[in-house]
Tab-separated table of C-alpha atoms in Angstrom:
chain	number	residue	atom	x	y	z
A	1265	UNK	CA	-95.520	-124.518	22.211
A	1266	UNK	CA	-96.396	-123.629	18.619
A	1267	UNK	CA	-97.893	-120.252	17.746
A	1268	UNK	CA	-99.628	-119.327	14.499
A	1269	UNK	CA	-100.251	-115.987	12.843
A	1270	UNK	CA	-103.704	-114.480	13.281
A	1271	UNK	CA	-106.032	-114.947	10.303
A	1272	UNK	CA	-109.639	-114.034	9.614
A	1273	UNK	CA	-110.756	-117.664	9.846
A	1274	UNK	CA	-109.560	-117.772	13.486
A	1275	UNK	CA	-112.480	-115.592	14.591
A	1276	UNK	CA	-114.621	-118.545	15.689
A	1277	UNK	CA	-111.899	-119.964	17.951
A	1278	UNK	CA	-111.241	-116.588	19.571
A	1279	UNK	CA	-114.903	-115.831	20.120
A	1280	UNK	CA	-115.449	-119.226	21.727
A	1281	UNK	CA	-112.732	-118.528	24.310
A	1282	UNK	CA	-113.854	-114.918	24.818
A	1283	UNK	CA	-117.493	-115.933	25.302
A	1284	UNK	CA	-116.434	-118.329	28.060
A	1285	UNK	CA	-114.193	-115.737	29.721
A	1286	UNK	CA	-115.549	-112.289	28.790
A	1287	UNK	CA	-112.815	-109.618	28.904
A	1288	UNK	CA	-112.857	-106.189	30.513
A	1289	UNK	CA	-109.747	-104.879	28.727
A	1290	UNK	CA	-110.244	-103.366	25.282
A	1291	UNK	CA	-107.400	-105.265	23.596
A	1292	UNK	CA	-109.095	-108.636	23.979
A	1293	UNK	CA	-111.484	-108.709	21.047
A	1294	UNK	CA	-110.855	-110.482	17.778
A	1295	UNK	CA	-111.784	-107.337	15.838
A	1296	UNK	CA	-109.166	-105.276	17.661
A	1297	UNK	CA	-106.425	-107.869	17.209
A	1298	UNK	CA	-107.273	-108.464	13.556
A	1299	UNK	CA	-107.544	-104.847	12.444
A	1300	UNK	CA	-104.183	-103.988	14.058
A	1301	UNK	CA	-102.439	-107.207	12.994
A	1302	UNK	CA	-100.203	-105.526	10.383
A	1303	UNK	CA	-98.644	-103.392	13.102
A	1304	UNK	CA	-98.648	-105.706	16.135
A	1305	UNK	CA	-98.240	-109.050	14.323
A	1306	UNK	CA	-100.295	-111.163	16.752
A	1307	UNK	CA	-99.676	-114.882	17.060
A	1308	UNK	CA	-101.635	-117.343	19.149
A	1309	UNK	CA	-101.780	-120.824	20.587
A	1310	UNK	CA	-103.933	-122.789	23.026
A	1311	UNK	CA	-103.095	-124.737	26.165
A	1312	UNK	CA	-105.397	-126.441	28.679
A	1313	UNK	CA	-108.533	-124.507	27.681
A	1314	UNK	CA	-106.614	-121.222	27.592
A	1315	UNK	CA	-105.989	-118.947	24.626
A	1316	UNK	CA	-102.452	-117.551	24.584
A	1317	UNK	CA	-101.720	-114.438	22.524
A	1318	UNK	CA	-98.442	-112.654	21.825
A	1319	UNK	CA	-98.036	-109.368	19.982
A	1320	UNK	CA	-95.099	-107.213	18.934
A	1321	UNK	CA	-94.531	-103.960	20.777
A	1322	UNK	CA	-93.287	-100.676	19.383
A	1323	UNK	CA	-89.752	-101.727	20.377
A	1324	UNK	CA	-90.001	-104.766	18.079
A	1325	UNK	CA	-90.046	-107.222	20.987
A	1326	UNK	CA	-92.886	-109.644	21.599
A	1327	UNK	CA	-94.958	-109.611	24.759
A	1328	UNK	CA	-97.912	-111.662	25.881
A	1329	UNK	CA	-101.465	-110.669	26.628
A	1330	UNK	CA	-103.078	-112.249	29.696
A	1331	UNK	CA	-104.330	-115.809	29.010
A	1332	UNK	CA	-108.040	-116.096	28.246
A	1333	UNK	CA	-110.399	-118.997	28.825
A	1334	UNK	CA	-111.858	-121.332	31.454
A	1335	UNK	CA	-108.610	-123.270	31.955
A	1336	UNK	CA	-105.749	-122.973	34.435
A	1337	UNK	CA	-104.767	-119.344	33.819
A	1338	UNK	CA	-102.076	-119.057	36.495
A	1339	UNK	CA	-100.255	-122.064	35.002
A	1340	UNK	CA	-100.872	-120.714	31.486
A	1341	UNK	CA	-99.290	-117.403	32.565
A	1342	UNK	CA	-96.168	-119.231	33.740
A	1343	UNK	CA	-95.905	-121.176	30.506
A	1344	UNK	CA	-96.400	-118.034	28.423
A	1345	UNK	CA	-93.662	-116.181	30.307
A	1346	UNK	CA	-91.355	-119.181	29.919
A	1347	UNK	CA	-91.981	-119.250	26.166
A	1348	UNK	CA	-91.359	-115.496	25.928
A	1349	UNK	CA	-88.132	-115.907	27.933
A	1350	UNK	CA	-86.990	-118.524	25.457
A	1351	UNK	CA	-87.673	-116.130	22.557
A	1352	UNK	CA	-86.421	-112.951	24.229
A	1353	UNK	CA	-84.419	-113.746	27.371
A	1354	UNK	CA	-83.745	-110.153	28.405
A	1355	UNK	CA	-87.331	-108.978	28.902
A	1356	UNK	CA	-90.140	-111.573	28.989
A	1357	UNK	CA	-93.389	-109.880	29.992
A	1358	UNK	CA	-97.150	-110.042	29.827
A	1359	UNK	CA	-98.787	-106.652	29.295
A	1360	UNK	CA	-102.269	-105.086	29.399
A	1361	UNK	CA	-103.341	-107.353	32.249
A	1362	UNK	CA	-106.404	-106.085	34.093
A	1363	UNK	CA	-106.451	-105.745	37.863
A	1364	UNK	CA	-108.918	-108.617	38.170
A	1365	UNK	CA	-106.466	-110.924	36.371
A	1366	UNK	CA	-103.555	-109.740	38.520
A	1367	UNK	CA	-105.492	-110.189	41.756
A	1368	UNK	CA	-106.649	-113.674	40.794
A	1369	UNK	CA	-103.684	-115.260	39.022
A	1370	UNK	CA	-100.429	-113.371	39.674
A	1371	UNK	CA	-98.110	-114.257	42.555
A	1372	UNK	CA	-96.249	-111.109	43.617
A	1373	UNK	CA	-93.539	-113.205	45.273
A	1374	UNK	CA	-92.608	-114.555	41.837
A	1375	UNK	CA	-93.695	-111.742	39.522
A	1376	UNK	CA	-92.888	-108.079	39.252
A	1377	UNK	CA	-96.121	-106.107	38.740
A	1378	UNK	CA	-95.982	-102.610	37.261
A	1379	UNK	CA	-98.971	-100.325	36.738
A	1380	UNK	CA	-99.510	-99.167	33.134
A	1381	UNK	CA	-101.594	-96.005	33.489
A	1382	UNK	CA	-101.163	-94.971	29.844
A	1383	UNK	CA	-103.004	-98.110	28.682
A	1384	UNK	CA	-105.779	-98.110	31.284
A	1385	UNK	CA	-109.217	-98.020	29.660
A	1386	UNK	CA	-111.740	-95.247	30.255
A	1387	UNK	CA	-115.199	-96.642	30.994
A	1388	UNK	CA	-118.335	-94.475	31.024
A	1389	UNK	CA	-121.964	-94.953	31.910
A	1390	UNK	CA	-123.722	-95.314	28.558
A	1391	UNK	CA	-126.643	-93.274	29.868
A	1392	UNK	CA	-124.336	-90.323	30.537
A	1393	UNK	CA	-122.865	-90.399	27.030
A	1394	UNK	CA	-126.369	-90.447	25.577
A	1395	UNK	CA	-128.098	-87.858	27.781
A	1396	UNK	CA	-125.127	-85.659	28.803
A	1397	UNK	CA	-126.948	-84.872	32.065
A	1398	UNK	CA	-126.322	-82.205	34.691
A	1399	UNK	CA	-123.931	-79.313	35.096
A	1400	UNK	CA	-120.739	-81.275	34.557
A	1401	UNK	CA	-121.811	-82.117	30.992
A	1402	UNK	CA	-122.975	-78.556	30.303
A	1403	UNK	CA	-120.166	-77.773	27.833
A	1404	UNK	CA	-120.664	-81.069	25.954
A	1405	UNK	CA	-124.395	-80.417	25.772
A	1406	UNK	CA	-123.725	-76.948	24.364
A	1407	UNK	CA	-121.419	-78.410	21.699
A	1408	UNK	CA	-124.071	-80.948	20.742
A	1409	UNK	CA	-126.882	-78.384	20.665
A	1410	UNK	CA	-124.802	-76.027	18.539
A	1411	UNK	CA	-124.247	-78.798	16.016
A	1412	UNK	CA	-127.922	-79.811	16.030
A	1413	UNK	CA	-128.983	-76.197	15.512
A	1414	UNK	CA	-126.677	-75.400	12.598
A	1415	UNK	CA	-126.538	-78.634	10.609
A	1416	UNK	CA	-129.154	-80.676	8.815
A	1417	UNK	CA	-127.812	-84.210	9.173
A	1418	UNK	CA	-128.796	-87.861	8.987
A	1419	UNK	CA	-127.516	-90.696	11.160
A	1420	UNK	CA	-127.101	-94.090	9.504
A	1421	UNK	CA	-125.811	-97.500	10.596
A	1422	UNK	CA	-122.910	-99.111	8.759
A	1423	UNK	CA	-125.288	-101.712	7.327
A	1424	UNK	CA	-127.119	-98.886	5.535
A	1425	UNK	CA	-124.040	-97.338	3.905
A	1426	UNK	CA	-121.236	-98.737	1.789
A	1427	UNK	CA	-117.999	-98.939	3.823
A	1428	UNK	CA	-116.288	-97.033	1.007
A	1429	UNK	CA	-118.140	-93.914	2.205
A	1430	UNK	CA	-116.515	-94.330	5.637
A	1431	UNK	CA	-113.134	-94.797	3.993
A	1432	UNK	CA	-113.560	-91.585	1.986
A	1433	UNK	CA	-113.789	-89.627	5.244
A	1434	UNK	CA	-110.807	-91.514	6.634
A	1435	UNK	CA	-108.807	-90.616	3.520
A	1436	UNK	CA	-109.766	-86.939	3.819
A	1437	UNK	CA	-108.914	-86.972	7.541
A	1438	UNK	CA	-105.519	-88.505	6.806
A	1439	UNK	CA	-104.727	-85.870	4.208
A	1440	UNK	CA	-105.453	-83.164	6.784
A	1441	UNK	CA	-103.275	-84.856	9.423
A	1442	UNK	CA	-100.500	-86.052	7.054
A	1443	UNK	CA	-100.862	-89.673	8.130
A	1444	UNK	CA	-98.068	-90.871	5.821
A	1445	UNK	CA	-95.605	-88.754	7.822
A	1446	UNK	CA	-96.797	-89.983	11.228
A	1447	UNK	CA	-96.171	-93.649	12.049
A	1448	UNK	CA	-99.023	-93.952	14.570
A	1449	UNK	CA	-101.583	-92.343	12.240
A	1450	UNK	CA	-100.331	-94.373	9.301
A	1451	UNK	CA	-100.864	-97.647	11.166
A	1452	UNK	CA	-104.244	-96.452	12.427
A	1453	UNK	CA	-105.268	-95.722	8.842
A	1454	UNK	CA	-104.331	-99.265	7.829
A	1455	UNK	CA	-106.210	-100.695	10.828
A	1456	UNK	CA	-109.388	-98.814	9.916
A	1457	UNK	CA	-109.097	-100.037	6.324
A	1458	UNK	CA	-108.688	-103.646	7.496
A	1459	UNK	CA	-111.715	-103.339	9.774
A	1460	UNK	CA	-114.028	-101.757	7.223
A	1461	UNK	CA	-113.105	-104.021	4.312
A	1462	UNK	CA	-113.826	-107.081	6.500
A	1463	UNK	CA	-116.706	-105.721	8.573
A	1464	UNK	CA	-119.306	-108.299	7.521
A	1465	UNK	CA	-117.182	-111.174	8.806
A	1466	UNK	CA	-115.913	-109.289	11.858
A	1467	UNK	CA	-119.546	-108.387	12.682
A	1468	UNK	CA	-118.865	-105.211	14.648
A	1469	UNK	CA	-121.226	-102.216	14.614
A	1470	UNK	CA	-120.737	-98.881	12.917
A	1471	UNK	CA	-122.566	-95.616	12.610
A	1472	UNK	CA	-122.125	-92.403	10.638
A	1473	UNK	CA	-123.340	-88.828	10.491
A	1474	UNK	CA	-124.075	-87.642	6.962
A	1475	UNK	CA	-124.314	-83.998	5.920
A	1476	UNK	CA	-125.432	-83.318	2.343
A	1477	UNK	CA	-125.295	-87.101	1.768
A	1478	UNK	CA	-121.579	-87.250	2.655
A	1479	UNK	CA	-120.154	-89.148	5.644
A	1480	UNK	CA	-118.617	-86.503	7.893
A	1481	UNK	CA	-118.197	-88.616	11.046
A	1482	UNK	CA	-118.206	-92.292	11.928
A	1483	UNK	CA	-117.598	-94.656	14.825
A	1484	UNK	CA	-116.967	-98.405	15.059
A	1485	UNK	CA	-117.457	-100.665	18.070
A	1486	UNK	CA	-118.763	-103.928	19.493
A	1487	UNK	CA	-119.851	-105.542	22.736
A	1488	UNK	CA	-116.841	-106.336	24.918
A	1489	UNK	CA	-118.727	-108.326	27.537
A	1490	UNK	CA	-122.325	-108.722	28.709
A	1491	UNK	CA	-122.746	-105.128	29.930
A	1492	UNK	CA	-119.985	-103.126	28.207
A	1493	UNK	CA	-119.535	-101.903	24.646
A	1494	UNK	CA	-116.100	-100.888	23.380
A	1495	UNK	CA	-115.501	-98.120	20.830
A	1496	UNK	CA	-112.545	-98.955	18.592
A	1497	UNK	CA	-112.648	-95.974	16.214
A	1498	UNK	CA	-114.186	-92.514	16.183
A	1499	UNK	CA	-113.471	-90.030	13.403
A	1500	UNK	CA	-115.032	-86.721	12.396
A	1501	UNK	CA	-114.385	-83.787	10.095
A	1502	UNK	CA	-112.498	-81.393	12.423
A	1503	UNK	CA	-113.814	-78.363	10.545
A	1504	UNK	CA	-117.388	-78.988	11.744
A	1505	UNK	CA	-117.895	-77.698	15.324
A	1506	UNK	CA	-119.509	-80.153	17.721
A	1507	UNK	CA	-119.263	-83.083	15.332
A	1508	UNK	CA	-117.121	-85.275	17.580
A	1509	UNK	CA	-119.598	-84.760	20.417
A	1510	UNK	CA	-122.458	-85.541	18.044
A	1511	UNK	CA	-121.067	-88.835	16.683
A	1512	UNK	CA	-120.255	-90.004	20.192
A	1513	UNK	CA	-123.776	-89.250	21.400
A	1514	UNK	CA	-125.569	-90.527	18.302
A	1515	UNK	CA	-123.599	-93.805	18.096
A	1516	UNK	CA	-124.211	-94.562	21.769
A	1517	UNK	CA	-127.892	-93.664	21.520
A	1518	UNK	CA	-128.503	-95.667	18.368
A	1519	UNK	CA	-126.386	-98.739	19.099
A	1520	UNK	CA	-125.421	-99.019	22.769
A	1521	UNK	CA	-128.476	-97.837	24.715
A	1522	UNK	CA	-128.906	-101.402	26.010
A	1523	UNK	CA	-125.377	-101.459	27.483
A	1524	UNK	CA	-124.597	-100.241	30.984
A	1525	UNK	CA	-121.073	-99.121	30.157
A	1526	UNK	CA	-119.050	-97.886	27.182
A	1527	UNK	CA	-115.294	-98.511	27.118
A	1528	UNK	CA	-113.534	-95.830	25.056
A	1529	UNK	CA	-110.091	-97.435	25.287
A	1530	UNK	CA	-106.875	-95.801	26.523
A	1531	UNK	CA	-105.136	-92.450	26.145
A	1532	UNK	CA	-101.636	-93.877	25.456
A	1533	UNK	CA	-100.156	-91.144	27.635
A	1534	UNK	CA	-101.025	-88.447	25.085
A	1535	UNK	CA	-101.861	-85.309	27.079
A	1536	UNK	CA	-104.555	-83.999	24.717
A	1537	UNK	CA	-106.213	-87.390	24.451
A	1538	UNK	CA	-106.179	-87.823	28.236
A	1539	UNK	CA	-107.803	-84.421	28.672
A	1540	UNK	CA	-110.485	-85.277	26.092
A	1541	UNK	CA	-111.305	-88.622	27.711
A	1542	UNK	CA	-111.452	-87.122	31.202
A	1543	UNK	CA	-113.802	-84.406	29.923
A	1544	UNK	CA	-116.535	-87.048	29.579
A	1545	UNK	CA	-116.188	-87.983	33.276
A	1546	UNK	CA	-115.467	-91.722	33.245
A	1547	UNK	CA	-117.307	-93.900	35.723
A	1548	UNK	CA	-114.087	-95.851	36.298
A	1549	UNK	CA	-110.817	-96.915	34.706
A	1550	UNK	CA	-109.930	-100.485	33.854
A	1551	UNK	CA	-106.482	-100.502	35.394
A	1552	UNK	CA	-103.814	-102.442	33.523
A	1553	UNK	CA	-100.482	-103.859	34.577
A	1554	UNK	CA	-97.300	-105.350	33.161
A	1555	UNK	CA	-96.202	-108.685	34.606
A	1556	UNK	CA	-92.587	-109.855	34.497
A	1557	UNK	CA	-90.508	-112.487	36.266
A	1558	UNK	CA	-88.462	-111.244	39.209
């Protein structure tokens, strides 16, 4: 089985497979794989109408993502694990597999299945993120109203603003957070740069809040499947109270009001991030699992 490195021109092949087998997990979009390719070094191949993807983990070892496509996915899973065992005999595994994939294609008599809570996706009702209804969203509504009261702002789509204006905010944000000294933030900075400098070909959506004609917050996302949008990036000037709440609400209202759900990706086990994601009261989690041979 021959794998090739991910390149921008592979977008059409990926989107063809993904349109035939729409994903629920946030990793499985071409935009996500491409923008993070410098960190995770994705490679891919095809077999029997299935798309097979491997990426490099933080430990430097490759693992597979669940096979995608209309083909024989249980057989494709076996072949992928066999190929990974050949490359890395001590720990062949497929990660970030959704519960629907596990239930349909994984034999627990052959495979070891381990829940991966830190990478489970948070999924919200789009209507709730837009309207912030009821008592449970009272604090979020107060944050939004405080921002609306104190700031004269404009909301603009990415198509209306040069991506360099988004990158200026990202640069300022990184200076505040010392991205060059933090490996995770450094790689995130590179991923955002890769996304924004290729956004016309990647064809995702973006939105920004401008104050005094300067981008002070932005978000990037795309449709994940027929009823769910996924938000890949959300950044805001931390010195402006309520701005994170505002960009979340404005981006969903402007761009994703037609979607039923919004997937805001995982918390990676970071306590503060988990608390922030839970504070928006997810409708459900997309549970993910790691699959290995017994």
